[in-house]
XYZ file of N, CA and C in Angstrom:
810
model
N 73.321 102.869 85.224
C 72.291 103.135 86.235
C 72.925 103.438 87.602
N 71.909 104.472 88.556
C 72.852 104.646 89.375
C 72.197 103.207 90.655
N 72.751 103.542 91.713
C 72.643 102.339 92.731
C 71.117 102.794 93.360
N 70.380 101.838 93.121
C 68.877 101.999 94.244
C 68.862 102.399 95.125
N 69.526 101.810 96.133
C 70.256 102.134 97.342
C 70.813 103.502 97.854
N 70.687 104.136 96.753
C 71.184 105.610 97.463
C 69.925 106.296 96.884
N 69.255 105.893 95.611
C 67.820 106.695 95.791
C 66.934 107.451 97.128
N 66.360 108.684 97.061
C 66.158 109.397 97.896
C 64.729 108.647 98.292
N 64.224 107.822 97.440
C 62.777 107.466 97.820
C 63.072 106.220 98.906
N 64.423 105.663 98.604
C 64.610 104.231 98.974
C 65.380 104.593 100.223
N 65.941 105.341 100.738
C 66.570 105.891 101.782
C 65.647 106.485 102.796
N 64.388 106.956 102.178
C 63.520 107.554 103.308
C 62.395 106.851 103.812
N 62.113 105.591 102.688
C 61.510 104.326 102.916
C 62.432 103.540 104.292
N 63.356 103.352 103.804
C 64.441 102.465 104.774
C 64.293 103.142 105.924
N 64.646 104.648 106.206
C 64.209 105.524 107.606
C 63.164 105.089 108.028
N 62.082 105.416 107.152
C 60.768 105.586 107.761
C 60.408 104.206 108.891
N 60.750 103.005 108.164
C 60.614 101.394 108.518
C 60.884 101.618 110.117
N 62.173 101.760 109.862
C 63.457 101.688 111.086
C 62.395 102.650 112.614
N 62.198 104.035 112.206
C 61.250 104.783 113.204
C 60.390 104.059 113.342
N 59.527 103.844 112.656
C 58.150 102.950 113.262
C 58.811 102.041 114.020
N 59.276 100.999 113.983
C 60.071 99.660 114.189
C 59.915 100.452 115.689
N 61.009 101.493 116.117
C 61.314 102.421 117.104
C 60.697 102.709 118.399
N 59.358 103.189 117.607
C 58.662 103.957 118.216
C 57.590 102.319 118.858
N 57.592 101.163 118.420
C 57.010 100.326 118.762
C 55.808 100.127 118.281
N 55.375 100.402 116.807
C 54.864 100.369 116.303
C 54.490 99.198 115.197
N 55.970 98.540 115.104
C 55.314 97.516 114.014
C 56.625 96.225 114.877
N 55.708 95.439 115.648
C 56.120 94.252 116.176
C 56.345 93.096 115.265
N 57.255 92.581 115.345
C 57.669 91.262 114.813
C 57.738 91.821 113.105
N 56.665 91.098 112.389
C 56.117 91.508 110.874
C 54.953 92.214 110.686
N 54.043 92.555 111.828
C 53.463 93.330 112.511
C 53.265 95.075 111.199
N 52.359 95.618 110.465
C 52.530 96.131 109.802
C 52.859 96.572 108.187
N 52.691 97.248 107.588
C 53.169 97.215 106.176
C 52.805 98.955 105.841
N 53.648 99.337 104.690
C 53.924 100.376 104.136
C 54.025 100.198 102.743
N 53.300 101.523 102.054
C 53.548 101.398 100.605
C 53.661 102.908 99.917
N 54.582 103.370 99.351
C 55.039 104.400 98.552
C 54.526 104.625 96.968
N 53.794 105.647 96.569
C 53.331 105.531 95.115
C 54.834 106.395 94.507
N 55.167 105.807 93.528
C 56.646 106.287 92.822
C 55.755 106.764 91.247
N 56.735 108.165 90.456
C 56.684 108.088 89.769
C 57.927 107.712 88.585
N 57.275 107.729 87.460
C 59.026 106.650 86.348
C 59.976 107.649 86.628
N 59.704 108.783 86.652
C 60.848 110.218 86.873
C 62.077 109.722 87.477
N 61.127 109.237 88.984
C 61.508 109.345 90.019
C 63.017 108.263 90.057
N 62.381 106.882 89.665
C 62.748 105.745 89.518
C 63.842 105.585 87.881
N 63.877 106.236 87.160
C 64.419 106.232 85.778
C 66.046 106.248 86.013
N 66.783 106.791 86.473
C 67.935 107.022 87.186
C 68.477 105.114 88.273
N 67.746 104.447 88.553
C 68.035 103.814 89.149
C 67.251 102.166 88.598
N 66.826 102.409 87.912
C 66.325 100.849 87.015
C 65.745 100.580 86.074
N 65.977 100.059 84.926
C 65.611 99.885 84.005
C 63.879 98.983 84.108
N 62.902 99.792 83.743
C 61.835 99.608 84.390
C 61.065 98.772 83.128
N 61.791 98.563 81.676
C 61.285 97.387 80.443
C 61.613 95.757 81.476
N 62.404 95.779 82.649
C 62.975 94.810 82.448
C 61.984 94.484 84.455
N 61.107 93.268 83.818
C 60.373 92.256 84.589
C 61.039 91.607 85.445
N 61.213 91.157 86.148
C 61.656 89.879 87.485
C 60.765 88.852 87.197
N 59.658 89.039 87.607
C 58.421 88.041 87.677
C 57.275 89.048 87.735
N 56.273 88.041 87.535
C 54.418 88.509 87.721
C 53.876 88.012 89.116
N 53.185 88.934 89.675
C 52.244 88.363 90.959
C 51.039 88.778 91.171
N 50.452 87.644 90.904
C 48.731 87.885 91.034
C 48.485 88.571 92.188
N 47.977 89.901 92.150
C 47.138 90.662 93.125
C 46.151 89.818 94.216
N 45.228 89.452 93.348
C 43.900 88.613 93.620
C 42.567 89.758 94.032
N 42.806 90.837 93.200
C 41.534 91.686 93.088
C 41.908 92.421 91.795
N 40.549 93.855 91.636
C 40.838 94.518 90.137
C 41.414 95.932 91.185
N 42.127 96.631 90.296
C 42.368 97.745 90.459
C 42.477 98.999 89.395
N 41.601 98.950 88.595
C 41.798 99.521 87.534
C 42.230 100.776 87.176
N 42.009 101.587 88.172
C 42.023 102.954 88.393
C 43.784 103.575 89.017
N 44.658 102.150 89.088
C 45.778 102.549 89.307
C 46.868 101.599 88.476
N 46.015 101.336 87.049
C 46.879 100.483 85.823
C 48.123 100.844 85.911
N 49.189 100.729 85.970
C 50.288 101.393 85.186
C 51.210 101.866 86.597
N 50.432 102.460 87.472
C 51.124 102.969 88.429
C 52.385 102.266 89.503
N 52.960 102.716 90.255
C 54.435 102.411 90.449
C 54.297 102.021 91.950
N 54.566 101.193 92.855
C 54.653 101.448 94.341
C 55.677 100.397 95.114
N 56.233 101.159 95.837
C 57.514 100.329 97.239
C 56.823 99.988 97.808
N 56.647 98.969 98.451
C 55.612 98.122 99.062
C 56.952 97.310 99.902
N 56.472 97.283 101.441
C 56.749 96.301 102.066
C 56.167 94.858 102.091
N 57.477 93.736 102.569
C 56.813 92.444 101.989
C 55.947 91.317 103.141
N 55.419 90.849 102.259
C 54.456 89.663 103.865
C 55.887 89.299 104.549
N 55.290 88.639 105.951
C 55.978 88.007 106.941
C 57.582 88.914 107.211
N 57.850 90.066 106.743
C 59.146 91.183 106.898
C 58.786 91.980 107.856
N 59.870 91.452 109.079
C 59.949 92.112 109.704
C 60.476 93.822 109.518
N 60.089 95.192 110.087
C 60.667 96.782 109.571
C 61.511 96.517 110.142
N 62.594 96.181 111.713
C 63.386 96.072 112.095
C 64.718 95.470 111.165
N 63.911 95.054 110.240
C 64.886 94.303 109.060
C 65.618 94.529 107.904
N 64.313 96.199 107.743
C 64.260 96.444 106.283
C 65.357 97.515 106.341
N 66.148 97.738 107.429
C 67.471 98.522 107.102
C 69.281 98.035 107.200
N 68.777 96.746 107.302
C 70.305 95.844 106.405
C 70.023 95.129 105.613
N 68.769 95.316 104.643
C 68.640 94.271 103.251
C 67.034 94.612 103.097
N 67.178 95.910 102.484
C 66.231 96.514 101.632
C 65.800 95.326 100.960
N 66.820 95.181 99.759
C 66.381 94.056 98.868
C 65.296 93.391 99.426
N 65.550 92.653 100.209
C 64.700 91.327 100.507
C 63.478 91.600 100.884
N 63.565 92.882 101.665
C 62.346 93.440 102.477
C 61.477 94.115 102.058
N 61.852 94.648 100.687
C 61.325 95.560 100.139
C 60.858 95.084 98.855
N 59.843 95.841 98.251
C 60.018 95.259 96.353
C 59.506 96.181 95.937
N 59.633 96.691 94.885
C 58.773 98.002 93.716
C 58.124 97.121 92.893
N 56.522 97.473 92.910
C 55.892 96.629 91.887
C 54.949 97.757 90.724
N 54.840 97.499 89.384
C 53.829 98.255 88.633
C 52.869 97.316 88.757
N 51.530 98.097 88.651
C 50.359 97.621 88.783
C 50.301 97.588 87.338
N 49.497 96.139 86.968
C 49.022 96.012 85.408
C 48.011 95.219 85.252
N 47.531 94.658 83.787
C 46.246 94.138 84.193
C 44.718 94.550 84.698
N 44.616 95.832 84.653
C 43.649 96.527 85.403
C 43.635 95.883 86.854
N 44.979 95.626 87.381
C 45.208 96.062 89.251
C 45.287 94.609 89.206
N 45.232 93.238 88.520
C 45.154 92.263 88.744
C 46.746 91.323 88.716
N 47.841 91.993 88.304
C 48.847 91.619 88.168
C 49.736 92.816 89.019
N 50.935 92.325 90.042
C 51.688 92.992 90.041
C 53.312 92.795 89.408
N 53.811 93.442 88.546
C 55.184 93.115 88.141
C 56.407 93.794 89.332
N 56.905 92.320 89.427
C 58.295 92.910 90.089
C 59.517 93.249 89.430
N 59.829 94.567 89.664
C 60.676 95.489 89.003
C 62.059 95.141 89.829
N 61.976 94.750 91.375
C 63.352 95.137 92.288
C 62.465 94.741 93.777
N 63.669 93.861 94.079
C 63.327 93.901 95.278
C 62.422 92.024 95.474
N 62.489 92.176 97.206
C 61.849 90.095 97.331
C 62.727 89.944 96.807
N 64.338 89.493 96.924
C 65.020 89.008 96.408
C 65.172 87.862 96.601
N 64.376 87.454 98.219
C 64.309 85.670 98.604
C 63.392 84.853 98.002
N 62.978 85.689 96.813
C 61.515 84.551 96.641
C 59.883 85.306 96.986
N 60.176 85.934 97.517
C 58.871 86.847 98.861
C 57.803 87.109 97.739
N 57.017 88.116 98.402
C 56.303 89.152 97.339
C 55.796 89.881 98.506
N 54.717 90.749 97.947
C 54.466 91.901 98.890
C 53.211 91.773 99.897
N 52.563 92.439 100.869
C 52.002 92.107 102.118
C 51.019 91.372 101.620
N 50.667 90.231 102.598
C 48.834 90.743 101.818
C 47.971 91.456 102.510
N 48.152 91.815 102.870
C 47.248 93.263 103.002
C 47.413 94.535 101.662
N 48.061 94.155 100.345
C 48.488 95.002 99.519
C 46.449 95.552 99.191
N 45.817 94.618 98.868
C 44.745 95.070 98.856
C 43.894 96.350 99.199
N 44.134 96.087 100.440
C 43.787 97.144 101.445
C 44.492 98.281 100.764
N 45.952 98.339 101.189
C 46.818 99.472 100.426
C 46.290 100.500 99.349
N 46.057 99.707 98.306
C 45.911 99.660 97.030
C 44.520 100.187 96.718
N 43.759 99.880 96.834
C 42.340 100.297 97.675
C 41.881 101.849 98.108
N 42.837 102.031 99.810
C 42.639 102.824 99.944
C 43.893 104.327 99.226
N 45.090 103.793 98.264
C 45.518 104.933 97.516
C 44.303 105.152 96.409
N 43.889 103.832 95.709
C 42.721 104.388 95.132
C 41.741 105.757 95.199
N 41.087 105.183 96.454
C 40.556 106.014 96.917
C 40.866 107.842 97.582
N 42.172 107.687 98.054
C 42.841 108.946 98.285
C 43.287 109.891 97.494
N 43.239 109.346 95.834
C 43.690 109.732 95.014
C 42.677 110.830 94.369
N 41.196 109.957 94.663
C 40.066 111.056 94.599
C 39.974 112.336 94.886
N 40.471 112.135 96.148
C 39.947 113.410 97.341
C 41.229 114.227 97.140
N 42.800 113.596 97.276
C 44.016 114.377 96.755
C 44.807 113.765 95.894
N 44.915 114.026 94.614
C 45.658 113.330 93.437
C 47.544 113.466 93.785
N 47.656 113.882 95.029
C 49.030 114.288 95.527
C 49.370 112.925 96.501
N 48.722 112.194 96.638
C 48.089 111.172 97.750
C 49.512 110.183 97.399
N 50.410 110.257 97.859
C 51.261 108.991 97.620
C 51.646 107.800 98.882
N 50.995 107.900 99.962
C 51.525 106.904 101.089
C 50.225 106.339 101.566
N 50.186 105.084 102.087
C 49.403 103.945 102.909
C 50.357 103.544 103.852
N 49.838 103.983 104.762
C 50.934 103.268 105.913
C 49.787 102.636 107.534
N 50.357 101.301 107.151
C 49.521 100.717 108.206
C 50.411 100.114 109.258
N 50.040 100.424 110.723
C 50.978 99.957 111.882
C 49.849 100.127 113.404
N 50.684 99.335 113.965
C 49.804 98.698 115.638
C 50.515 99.957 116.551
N 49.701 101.204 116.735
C 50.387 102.045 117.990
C 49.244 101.140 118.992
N 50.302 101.102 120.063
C 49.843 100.360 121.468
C 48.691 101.310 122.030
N 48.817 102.507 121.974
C 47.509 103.274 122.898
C 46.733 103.331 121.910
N 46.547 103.940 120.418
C 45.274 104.108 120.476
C 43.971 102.184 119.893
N 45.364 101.263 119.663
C 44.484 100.213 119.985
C 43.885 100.066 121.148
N 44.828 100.243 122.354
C 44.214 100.286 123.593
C 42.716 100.970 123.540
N 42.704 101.866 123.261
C 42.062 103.016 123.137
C 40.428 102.280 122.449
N 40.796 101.557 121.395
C 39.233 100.668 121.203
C 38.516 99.635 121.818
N 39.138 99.236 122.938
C 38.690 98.568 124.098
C 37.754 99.198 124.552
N 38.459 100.298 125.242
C 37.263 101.341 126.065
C 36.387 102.282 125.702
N 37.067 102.572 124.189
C 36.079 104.193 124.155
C 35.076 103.863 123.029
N 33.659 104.112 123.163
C 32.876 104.370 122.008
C 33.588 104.313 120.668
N 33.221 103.211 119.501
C 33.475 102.981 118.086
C 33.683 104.046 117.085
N 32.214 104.903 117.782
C 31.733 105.837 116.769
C 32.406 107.152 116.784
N 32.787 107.286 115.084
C 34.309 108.145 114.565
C 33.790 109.322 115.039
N 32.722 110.285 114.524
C 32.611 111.166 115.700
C 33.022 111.526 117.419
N 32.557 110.418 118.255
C 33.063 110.551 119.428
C 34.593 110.104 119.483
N 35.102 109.420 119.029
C 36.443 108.810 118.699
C 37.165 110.142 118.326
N 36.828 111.092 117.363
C 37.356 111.789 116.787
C 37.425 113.073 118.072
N 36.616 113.398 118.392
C 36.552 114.784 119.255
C 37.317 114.218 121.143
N 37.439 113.204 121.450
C 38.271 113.066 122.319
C 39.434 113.141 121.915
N 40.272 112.104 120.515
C 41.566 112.935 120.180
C 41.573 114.410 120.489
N 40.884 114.969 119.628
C 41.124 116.401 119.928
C 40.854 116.888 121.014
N 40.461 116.750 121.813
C 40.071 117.324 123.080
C 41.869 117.132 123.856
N 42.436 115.875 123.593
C 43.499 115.437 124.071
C 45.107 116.316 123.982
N 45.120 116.623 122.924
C 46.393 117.555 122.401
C 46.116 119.077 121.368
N 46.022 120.223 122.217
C 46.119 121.515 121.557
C 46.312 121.131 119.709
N 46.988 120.735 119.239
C 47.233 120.271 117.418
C 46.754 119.987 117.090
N 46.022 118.446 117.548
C 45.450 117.549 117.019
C 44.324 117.735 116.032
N 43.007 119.173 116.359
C 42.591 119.483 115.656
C 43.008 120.671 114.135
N 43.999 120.403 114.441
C 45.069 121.154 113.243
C 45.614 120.328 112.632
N 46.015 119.379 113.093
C 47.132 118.204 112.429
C 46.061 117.026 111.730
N 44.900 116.546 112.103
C 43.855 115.648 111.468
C 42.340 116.382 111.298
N 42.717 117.817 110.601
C 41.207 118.533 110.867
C 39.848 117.590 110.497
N 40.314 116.472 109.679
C 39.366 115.787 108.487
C 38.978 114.160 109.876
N 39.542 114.577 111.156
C 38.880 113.289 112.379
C 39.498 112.126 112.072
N 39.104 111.196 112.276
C 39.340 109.543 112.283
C 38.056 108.514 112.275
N 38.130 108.132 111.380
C 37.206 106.879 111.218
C 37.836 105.659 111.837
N 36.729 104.749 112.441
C 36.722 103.707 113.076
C 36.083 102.778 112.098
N 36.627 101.600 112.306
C 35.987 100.136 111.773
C 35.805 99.321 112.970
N 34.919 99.084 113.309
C 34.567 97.486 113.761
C 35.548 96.512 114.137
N 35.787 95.434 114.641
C 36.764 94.372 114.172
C 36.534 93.831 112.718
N 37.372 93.666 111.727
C 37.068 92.954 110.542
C 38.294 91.880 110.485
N 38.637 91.035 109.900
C 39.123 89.663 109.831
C 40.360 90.763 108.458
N 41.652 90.623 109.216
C 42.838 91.866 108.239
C 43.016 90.321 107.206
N 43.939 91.052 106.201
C 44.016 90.369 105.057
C 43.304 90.135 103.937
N 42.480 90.939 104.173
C 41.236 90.621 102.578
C 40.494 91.330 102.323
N 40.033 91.127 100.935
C 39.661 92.591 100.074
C 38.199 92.639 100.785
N 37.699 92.361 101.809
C 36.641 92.910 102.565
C 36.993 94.218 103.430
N 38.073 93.987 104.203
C 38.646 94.948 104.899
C 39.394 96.100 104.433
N 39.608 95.281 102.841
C 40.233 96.901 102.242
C 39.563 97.615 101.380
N 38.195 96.902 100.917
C 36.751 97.967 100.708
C 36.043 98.669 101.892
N 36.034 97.852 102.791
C 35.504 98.845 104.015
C 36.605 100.407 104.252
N 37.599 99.764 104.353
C 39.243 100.936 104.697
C 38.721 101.963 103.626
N 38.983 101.730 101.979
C 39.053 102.450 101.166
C 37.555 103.543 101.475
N 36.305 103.163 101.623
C 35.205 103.727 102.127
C 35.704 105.089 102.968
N 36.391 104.431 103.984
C 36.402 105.161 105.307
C 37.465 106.546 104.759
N 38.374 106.198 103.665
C 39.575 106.955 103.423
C 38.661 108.186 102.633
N 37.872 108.115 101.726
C 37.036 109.301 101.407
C 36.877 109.961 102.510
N 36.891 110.137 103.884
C 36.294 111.233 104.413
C 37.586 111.416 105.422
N 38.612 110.552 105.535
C 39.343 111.209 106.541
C 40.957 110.096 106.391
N 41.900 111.153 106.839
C 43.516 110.421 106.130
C 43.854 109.039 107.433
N 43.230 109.019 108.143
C 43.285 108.426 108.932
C 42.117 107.358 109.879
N 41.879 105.726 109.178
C 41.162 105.094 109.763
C 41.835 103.817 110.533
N 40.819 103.871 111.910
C 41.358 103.213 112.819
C 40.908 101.352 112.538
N 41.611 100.502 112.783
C 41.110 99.147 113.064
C 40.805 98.683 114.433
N 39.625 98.627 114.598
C 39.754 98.557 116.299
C 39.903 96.863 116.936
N 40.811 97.045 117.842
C 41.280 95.908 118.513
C 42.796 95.206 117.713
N 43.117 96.148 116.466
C 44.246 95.806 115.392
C 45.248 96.803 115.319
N 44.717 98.355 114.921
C 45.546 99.036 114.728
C 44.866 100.402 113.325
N 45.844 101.066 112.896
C 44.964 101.884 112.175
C 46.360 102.266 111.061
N 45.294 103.105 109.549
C 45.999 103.160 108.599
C 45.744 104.589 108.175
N 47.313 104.830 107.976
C 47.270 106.681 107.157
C 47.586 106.610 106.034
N 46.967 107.889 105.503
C 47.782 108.281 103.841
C 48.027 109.877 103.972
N 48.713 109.889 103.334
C 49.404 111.416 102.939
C 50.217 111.818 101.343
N 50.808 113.026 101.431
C 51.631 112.861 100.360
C 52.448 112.361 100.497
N 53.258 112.302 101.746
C 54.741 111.736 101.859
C 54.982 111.312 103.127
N 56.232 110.872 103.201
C 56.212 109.711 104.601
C 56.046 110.380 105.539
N 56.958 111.374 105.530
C 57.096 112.678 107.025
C 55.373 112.955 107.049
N 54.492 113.405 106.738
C 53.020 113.545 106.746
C 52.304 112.731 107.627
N 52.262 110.575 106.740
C 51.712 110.130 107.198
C 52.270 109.555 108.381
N 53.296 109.867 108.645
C 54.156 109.118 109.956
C 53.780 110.150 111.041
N 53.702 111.596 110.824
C 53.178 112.658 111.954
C 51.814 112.743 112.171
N 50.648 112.150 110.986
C 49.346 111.982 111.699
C 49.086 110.882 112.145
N 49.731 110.136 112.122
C 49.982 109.026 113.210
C 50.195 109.018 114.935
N 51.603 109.610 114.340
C 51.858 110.004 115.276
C 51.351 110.592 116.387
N 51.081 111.853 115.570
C 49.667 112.513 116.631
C 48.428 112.624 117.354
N 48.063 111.089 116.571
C 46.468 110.919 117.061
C 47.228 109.797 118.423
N 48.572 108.724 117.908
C 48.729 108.309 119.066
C 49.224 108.766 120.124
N 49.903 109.684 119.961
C 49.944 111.087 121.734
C 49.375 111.286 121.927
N 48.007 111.665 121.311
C 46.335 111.748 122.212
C 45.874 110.856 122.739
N 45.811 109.395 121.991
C 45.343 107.907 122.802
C 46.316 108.057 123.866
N 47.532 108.044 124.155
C 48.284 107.861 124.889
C 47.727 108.798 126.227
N 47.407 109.774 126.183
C 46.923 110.890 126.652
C 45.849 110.524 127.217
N 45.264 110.125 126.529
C 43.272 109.673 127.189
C 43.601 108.381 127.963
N 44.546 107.543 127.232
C 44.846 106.340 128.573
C 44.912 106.521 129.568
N 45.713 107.215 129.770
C 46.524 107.818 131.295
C 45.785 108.289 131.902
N 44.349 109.006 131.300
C 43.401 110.145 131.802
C 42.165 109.393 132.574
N 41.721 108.080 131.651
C 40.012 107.835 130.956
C 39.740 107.371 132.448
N 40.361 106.856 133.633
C 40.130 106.228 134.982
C 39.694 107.143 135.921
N 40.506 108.841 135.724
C 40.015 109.820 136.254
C 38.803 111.101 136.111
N 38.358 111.656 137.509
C 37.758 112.629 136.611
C 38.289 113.919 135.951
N 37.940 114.298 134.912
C 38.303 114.870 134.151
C 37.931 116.571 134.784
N 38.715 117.405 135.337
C 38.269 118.881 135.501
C 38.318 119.891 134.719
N 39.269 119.587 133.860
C 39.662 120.483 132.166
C 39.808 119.949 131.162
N 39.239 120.300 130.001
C 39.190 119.953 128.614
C 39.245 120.716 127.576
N 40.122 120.705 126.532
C 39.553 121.619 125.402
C 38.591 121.771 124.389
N 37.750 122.964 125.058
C 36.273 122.682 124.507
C 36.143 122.969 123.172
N 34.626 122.809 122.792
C 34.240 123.071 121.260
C 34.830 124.297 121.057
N 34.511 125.259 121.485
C 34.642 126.713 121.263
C 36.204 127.082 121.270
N 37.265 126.279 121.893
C 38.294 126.672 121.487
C 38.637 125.889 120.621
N 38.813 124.824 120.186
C 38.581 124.401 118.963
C 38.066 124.836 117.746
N 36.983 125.691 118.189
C 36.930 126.616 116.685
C 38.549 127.469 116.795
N 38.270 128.144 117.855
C 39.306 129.413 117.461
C 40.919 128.977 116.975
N 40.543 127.344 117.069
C 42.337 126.691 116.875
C 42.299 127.184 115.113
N 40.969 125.894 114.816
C 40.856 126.180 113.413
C 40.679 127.414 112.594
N 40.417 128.317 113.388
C 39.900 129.569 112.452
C 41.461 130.147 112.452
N 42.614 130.104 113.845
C 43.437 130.355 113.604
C 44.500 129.827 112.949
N 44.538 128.795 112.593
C 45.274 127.808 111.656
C 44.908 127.768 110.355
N 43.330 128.344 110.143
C 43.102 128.210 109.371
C 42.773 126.854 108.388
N 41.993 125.827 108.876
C 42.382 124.257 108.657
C 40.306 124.151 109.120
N 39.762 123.576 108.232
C 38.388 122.981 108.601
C 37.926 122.013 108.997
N 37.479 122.244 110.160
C 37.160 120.966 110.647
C 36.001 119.971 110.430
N 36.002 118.573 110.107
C 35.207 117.738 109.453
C 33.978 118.514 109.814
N 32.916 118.427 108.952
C 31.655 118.992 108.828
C 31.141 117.715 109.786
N 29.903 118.534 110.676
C 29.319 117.752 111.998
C 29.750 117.533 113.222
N 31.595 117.238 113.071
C 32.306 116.945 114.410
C 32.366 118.083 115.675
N 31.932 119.268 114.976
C 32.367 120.411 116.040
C 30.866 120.451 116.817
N 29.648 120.127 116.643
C 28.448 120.814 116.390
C 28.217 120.256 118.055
């Protein structure tokens, strides 16, 4: 077998951690990330007959039996997870109809994976609907656009069209908006049925007063619509005290999308 450790999935996992960590995004243990793998992928680097241990989920997941995912672990710090993957990290198959996870690699201290895996798990569920290409959940605290649910209206519509109003891309880079939640109590399969809900209509829902969660196909994806909606919060921070004399209106906003070619959520433009 070859070494995990130089796997291309496990190397861009380890990156990805380290940037967020970076960018100030995932404080302390602050955060979690999860990668859908296929056996292809993984066959080259571990013998996948061979169990570690079992870990009760504590929900069903039926709709992702069998399936493969890198999952960051509770109380792991990302600042961490790039001098001892191992520990920080674990690959689990889902079995049981979603009620068992097997550890394949990885939690080498004992650990297991967030709890927030729920949530995760949940909303790949759900993403899988809308794009069967759907392989990332990535949840992390950007400082502005939490800021950002203090002050501005809940509702994902208005939430959504000030991003865009904020950065020329933005309606190119998240044509599908941002959903907002409420405050909900993180850690439990309440919050990751509400999440999974919200993920049907858009790759990106916010937790307000917590933080917010993306999916994509791949890390570079969900780490740049992240990214991007938080250069707009960042943007409206700096702005929301003043008056405002220019904005980018509806009407150029069509012409972004018509020239990008990218549709924008049905209702948000109107």
């Amino acid at each position: 077998m070859k070494d995990i450790l130089n796997a291309p999935f496990l190397v861009e996992m380890v990156r990805t951690t380290a940037n967020m960590y970076q960018h100030g995004w995932d404080e302390r243990n602050g955060g979690n990330l999860s990668l859908r793998l296929s056996e292809a992928e993984m066959s080259e680097y571990l013998d996948l007959k061979q169990v570690l241990r079992e870990i009760p989920t504590g929900f069903d997941a039926p709709a992702l039996d069998g399936m493969y995912f890198l999952v960051t672990g509770t109380g792991k710090y990302f600042k961490n997870v790039q001098y001892d993957p191992a520990r920080n990290l674990g690959l689990i198959r889902i079995t049981d109809s979603g009620r068992t996870a097997q550890l394949l690699w990885g939690y080498s201290d004992g650990g297991k994976f967030t709890s927030e895996l729920p949530a995760h798990l949940m909303s790949h569920a759900a993403r899988l609907q809308v794009n069967p290409e759907n392989k990332v959940v990535m949840h992390c605290h950007p400082a502005n656009l939490l800021a950002m649910t203090y002050v501005h209206n809940l509702d994902s519509r208005a939430f959504t069209r000030t991003l865009w109003q904020m950065c020329t891309e933005c309606i190119v880079v998240f044509p599908d908006g941002v959903n907002v939640l409420p405050w909900m109590l993180c850690g439990t399969n309440e919050i990751g049925v509400a999440t999974a809900e919200q993920m049907g209509t858009a790759r990106l829902v916010v937790w307000a007063q917590h933080g917010i969660y993306g999916a994509g196909a791949d890390l570079d994806e969900t780490f740049g619509l992240i990214e991007t909606a938080e250069k707009a919060a960042e943007i409206y921070m700096k702005i929301a005290h003043l008056p405002r004399l220019n904005t980018i209106t509806g009407n150029q906003m069509r012409q972004l999308a018509e020239h990008f070619h990218v549709v924008p959520r049905e209702g948000f433009l109107v």
